[in-house]
GROMACS .gro file of N, CA and C in nm:
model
  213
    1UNK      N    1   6.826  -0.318   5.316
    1UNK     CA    2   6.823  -0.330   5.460
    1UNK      C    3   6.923  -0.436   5.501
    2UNK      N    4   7.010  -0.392   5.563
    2UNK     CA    5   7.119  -0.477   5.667
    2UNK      C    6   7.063  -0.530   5.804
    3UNK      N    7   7.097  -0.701   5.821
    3UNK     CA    8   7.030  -0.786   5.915
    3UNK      C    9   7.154  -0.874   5.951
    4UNK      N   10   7.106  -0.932   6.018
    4UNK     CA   11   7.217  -1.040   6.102
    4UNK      C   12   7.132  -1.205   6.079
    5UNK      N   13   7.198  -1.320   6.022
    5UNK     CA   14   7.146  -1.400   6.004
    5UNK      C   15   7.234  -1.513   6.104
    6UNK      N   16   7.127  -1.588   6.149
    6UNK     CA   17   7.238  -1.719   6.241
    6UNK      C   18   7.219  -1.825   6.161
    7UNK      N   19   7.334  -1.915   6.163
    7UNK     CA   20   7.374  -2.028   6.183
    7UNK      C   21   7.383  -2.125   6.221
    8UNK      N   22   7.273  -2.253   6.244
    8UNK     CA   23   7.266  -2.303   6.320
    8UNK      C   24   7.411  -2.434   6.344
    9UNK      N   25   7.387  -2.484   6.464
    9UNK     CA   26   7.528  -2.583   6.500
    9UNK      C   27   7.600  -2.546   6.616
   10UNK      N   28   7.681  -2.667   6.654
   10UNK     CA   29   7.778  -2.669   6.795
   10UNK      C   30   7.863  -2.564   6.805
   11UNK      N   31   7.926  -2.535   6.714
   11UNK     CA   32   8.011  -2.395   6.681
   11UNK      C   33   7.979  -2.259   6.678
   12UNK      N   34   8.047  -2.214   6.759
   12UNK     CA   35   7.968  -2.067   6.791
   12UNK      C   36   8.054  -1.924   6.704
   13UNK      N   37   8.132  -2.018   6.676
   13UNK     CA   38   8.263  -1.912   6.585
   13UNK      C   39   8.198  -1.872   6.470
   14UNK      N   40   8.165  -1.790   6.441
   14UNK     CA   41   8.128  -1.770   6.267
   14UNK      C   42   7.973  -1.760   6.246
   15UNK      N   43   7.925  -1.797   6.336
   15UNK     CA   44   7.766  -1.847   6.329
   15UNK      C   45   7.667  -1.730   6.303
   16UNK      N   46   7.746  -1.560   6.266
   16UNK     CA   47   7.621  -1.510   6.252
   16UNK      C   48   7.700  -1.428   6.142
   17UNK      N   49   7.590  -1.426   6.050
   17UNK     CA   50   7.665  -1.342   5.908
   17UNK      C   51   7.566  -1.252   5.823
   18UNK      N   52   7.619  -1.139   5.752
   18UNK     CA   53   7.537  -1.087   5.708
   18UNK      C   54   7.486  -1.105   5.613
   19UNK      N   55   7.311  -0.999   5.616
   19UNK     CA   56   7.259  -1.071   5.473
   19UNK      C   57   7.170  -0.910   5.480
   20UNK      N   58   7.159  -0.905   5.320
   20UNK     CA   59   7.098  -0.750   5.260
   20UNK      C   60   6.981  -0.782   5.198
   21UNK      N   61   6.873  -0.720   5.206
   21UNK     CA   62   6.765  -0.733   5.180
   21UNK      C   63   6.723  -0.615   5.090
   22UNK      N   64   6.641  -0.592   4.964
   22UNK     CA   65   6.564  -0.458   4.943
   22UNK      C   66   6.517  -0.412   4.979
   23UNK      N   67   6.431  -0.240   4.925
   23UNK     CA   68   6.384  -0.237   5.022
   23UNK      C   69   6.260  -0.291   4.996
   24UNK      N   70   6.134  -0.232   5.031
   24UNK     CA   71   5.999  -0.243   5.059
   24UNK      C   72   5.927  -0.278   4.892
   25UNK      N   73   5.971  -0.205   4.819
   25UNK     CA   74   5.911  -0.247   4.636
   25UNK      C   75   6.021  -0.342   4.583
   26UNK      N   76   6.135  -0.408   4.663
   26UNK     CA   77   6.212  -0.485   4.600
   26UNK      C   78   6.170  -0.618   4.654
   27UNK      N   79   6.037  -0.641   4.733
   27UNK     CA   80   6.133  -0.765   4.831
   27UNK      C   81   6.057  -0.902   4.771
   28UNK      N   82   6.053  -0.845   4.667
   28UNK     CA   83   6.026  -0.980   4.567
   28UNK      C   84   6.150  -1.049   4.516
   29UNK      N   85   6.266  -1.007   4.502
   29UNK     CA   86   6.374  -1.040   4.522
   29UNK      C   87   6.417  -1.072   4.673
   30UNK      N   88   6.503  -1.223   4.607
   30UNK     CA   89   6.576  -1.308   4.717
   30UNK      C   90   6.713  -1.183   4.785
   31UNK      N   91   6.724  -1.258   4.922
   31UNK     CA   92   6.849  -1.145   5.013
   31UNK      C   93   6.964  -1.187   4.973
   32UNK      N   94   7.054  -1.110   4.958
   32UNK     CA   95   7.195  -1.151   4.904
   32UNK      C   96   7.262  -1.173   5.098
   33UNK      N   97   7.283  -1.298   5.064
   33UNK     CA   98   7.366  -1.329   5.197
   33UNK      C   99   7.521  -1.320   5.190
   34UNK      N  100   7.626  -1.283   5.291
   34UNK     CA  101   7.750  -1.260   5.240
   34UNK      C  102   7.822  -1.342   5.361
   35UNK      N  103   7.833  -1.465   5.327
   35UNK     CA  104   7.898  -1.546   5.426
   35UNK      C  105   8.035  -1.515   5.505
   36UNK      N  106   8.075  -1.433   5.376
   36UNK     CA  107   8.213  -1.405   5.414
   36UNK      C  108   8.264  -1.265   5.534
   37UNK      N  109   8.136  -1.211   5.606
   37UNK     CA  110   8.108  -1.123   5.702
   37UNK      C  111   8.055  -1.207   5.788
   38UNK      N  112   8.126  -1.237   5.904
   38UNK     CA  113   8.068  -1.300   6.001
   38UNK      C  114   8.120  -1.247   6.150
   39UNK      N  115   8.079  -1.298   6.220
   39UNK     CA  116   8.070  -1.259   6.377
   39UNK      C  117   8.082  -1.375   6.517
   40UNK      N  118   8.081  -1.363   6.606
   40UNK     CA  119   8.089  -1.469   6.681
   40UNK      C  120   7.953  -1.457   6.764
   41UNK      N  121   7.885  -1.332   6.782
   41UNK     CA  122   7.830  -1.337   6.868
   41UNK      C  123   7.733  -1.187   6.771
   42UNK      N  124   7.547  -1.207   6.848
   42UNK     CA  125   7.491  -1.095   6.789
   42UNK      C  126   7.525  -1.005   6.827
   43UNK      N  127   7.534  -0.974   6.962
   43UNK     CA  128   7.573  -0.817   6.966
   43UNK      C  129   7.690  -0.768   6.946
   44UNK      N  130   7.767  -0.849   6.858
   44UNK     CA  131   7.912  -0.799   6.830
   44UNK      C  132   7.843  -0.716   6.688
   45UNK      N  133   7.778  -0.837   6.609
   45UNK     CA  134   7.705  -0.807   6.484
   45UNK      C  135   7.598  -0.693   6.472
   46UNK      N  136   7.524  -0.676   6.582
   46UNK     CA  137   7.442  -0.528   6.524
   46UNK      C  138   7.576  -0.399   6.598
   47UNK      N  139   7.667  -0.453   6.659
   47UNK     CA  140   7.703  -0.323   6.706
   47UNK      C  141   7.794  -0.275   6.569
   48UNK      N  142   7.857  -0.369   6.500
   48UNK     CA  143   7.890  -0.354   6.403
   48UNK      C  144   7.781  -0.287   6.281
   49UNK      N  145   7.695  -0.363   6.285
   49UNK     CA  146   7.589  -0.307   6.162
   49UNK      C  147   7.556  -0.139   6.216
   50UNK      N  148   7.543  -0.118   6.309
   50UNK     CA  149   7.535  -0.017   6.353
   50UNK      C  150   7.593   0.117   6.332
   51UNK      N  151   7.732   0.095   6.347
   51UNK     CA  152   7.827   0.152   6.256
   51UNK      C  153   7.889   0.184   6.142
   52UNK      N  154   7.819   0.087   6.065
   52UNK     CA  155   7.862   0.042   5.904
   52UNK      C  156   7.750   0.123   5.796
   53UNK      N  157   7.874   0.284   5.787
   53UNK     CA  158   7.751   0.338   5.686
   53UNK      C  159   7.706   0.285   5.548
   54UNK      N  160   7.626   0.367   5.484
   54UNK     CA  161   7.492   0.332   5.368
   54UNK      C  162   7.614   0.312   5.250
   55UNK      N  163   7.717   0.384   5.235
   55UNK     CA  164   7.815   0.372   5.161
   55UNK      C  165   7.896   0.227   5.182
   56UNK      N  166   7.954   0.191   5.301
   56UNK     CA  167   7.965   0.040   5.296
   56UNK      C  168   7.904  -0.051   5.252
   57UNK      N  169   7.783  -0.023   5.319
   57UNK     CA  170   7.684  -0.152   5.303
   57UNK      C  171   7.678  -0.159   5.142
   58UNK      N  172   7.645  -0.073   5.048
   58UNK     CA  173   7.611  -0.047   4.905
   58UNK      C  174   7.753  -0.107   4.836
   59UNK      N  175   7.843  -0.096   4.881
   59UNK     CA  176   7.986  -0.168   4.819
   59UNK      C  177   8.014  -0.305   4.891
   60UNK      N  178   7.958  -0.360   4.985
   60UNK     CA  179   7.945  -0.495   4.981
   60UNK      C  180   7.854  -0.561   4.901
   61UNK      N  181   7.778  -0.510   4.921
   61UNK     CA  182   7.626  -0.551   4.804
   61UNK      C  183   7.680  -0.548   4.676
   62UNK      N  184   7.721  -0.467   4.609
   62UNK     CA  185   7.810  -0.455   4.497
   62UNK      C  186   7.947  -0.597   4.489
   63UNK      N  187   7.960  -0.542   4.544
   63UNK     CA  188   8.116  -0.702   4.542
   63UNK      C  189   8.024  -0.812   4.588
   64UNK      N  190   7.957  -0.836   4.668
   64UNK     CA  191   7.830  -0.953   4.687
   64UNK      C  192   7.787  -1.004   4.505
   65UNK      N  193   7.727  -0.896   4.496
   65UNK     CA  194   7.656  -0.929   4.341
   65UNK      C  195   7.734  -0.948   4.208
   66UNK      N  196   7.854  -0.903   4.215
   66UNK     CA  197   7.976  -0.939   4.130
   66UNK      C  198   8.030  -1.076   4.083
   67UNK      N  199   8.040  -1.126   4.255
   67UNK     CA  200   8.076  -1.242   4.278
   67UNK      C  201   7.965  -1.367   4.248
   68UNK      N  202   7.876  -1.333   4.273
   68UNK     CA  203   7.762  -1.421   4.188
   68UNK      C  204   7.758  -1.423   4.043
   69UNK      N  205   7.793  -1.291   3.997
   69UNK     CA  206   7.773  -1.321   3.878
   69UNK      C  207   7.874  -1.380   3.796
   70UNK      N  208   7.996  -1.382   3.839
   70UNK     CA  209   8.116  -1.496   3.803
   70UNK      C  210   8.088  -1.617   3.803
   71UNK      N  211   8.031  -1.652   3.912
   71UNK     CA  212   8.032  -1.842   3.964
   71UNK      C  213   7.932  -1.916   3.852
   0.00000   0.00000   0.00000
């Protein structure tokens, strides 16, 4: 599941970013947050999520989880 997470602070640039969740038998597992998707504003962010098919989302999650597993 694709969500919109805020940011708190004076700065409004950047302040809302995405984060993926499992689903319903996963959510014992932590959300992979992806800082590097961000927004200025929410309804820029669901109008975007909105649009962003099951095939995207699944290849950010993928390069999300990649990148963790390097660091």
């Amino acid at each position: 599941m694709a969500s919109v997470a805020e940011e708190g602070g004076g700065d409004y640039k950047g302040r809302f970013y995405l984060m993926l969740e499992g689903e319903e038998r996963d959510r014992g597992r932590p959300a992979v947050v992806l800082t590097d998707v961000r927004w200025n504003s929410l309804k820029t962010a669901q109008r975007t999520l909105n649009t962003m098919s099951g095939v995207e989302l699944r290849r950010r999650l993928r390069s999300a989880l990649g990148r963790s597993r390097v660091s």
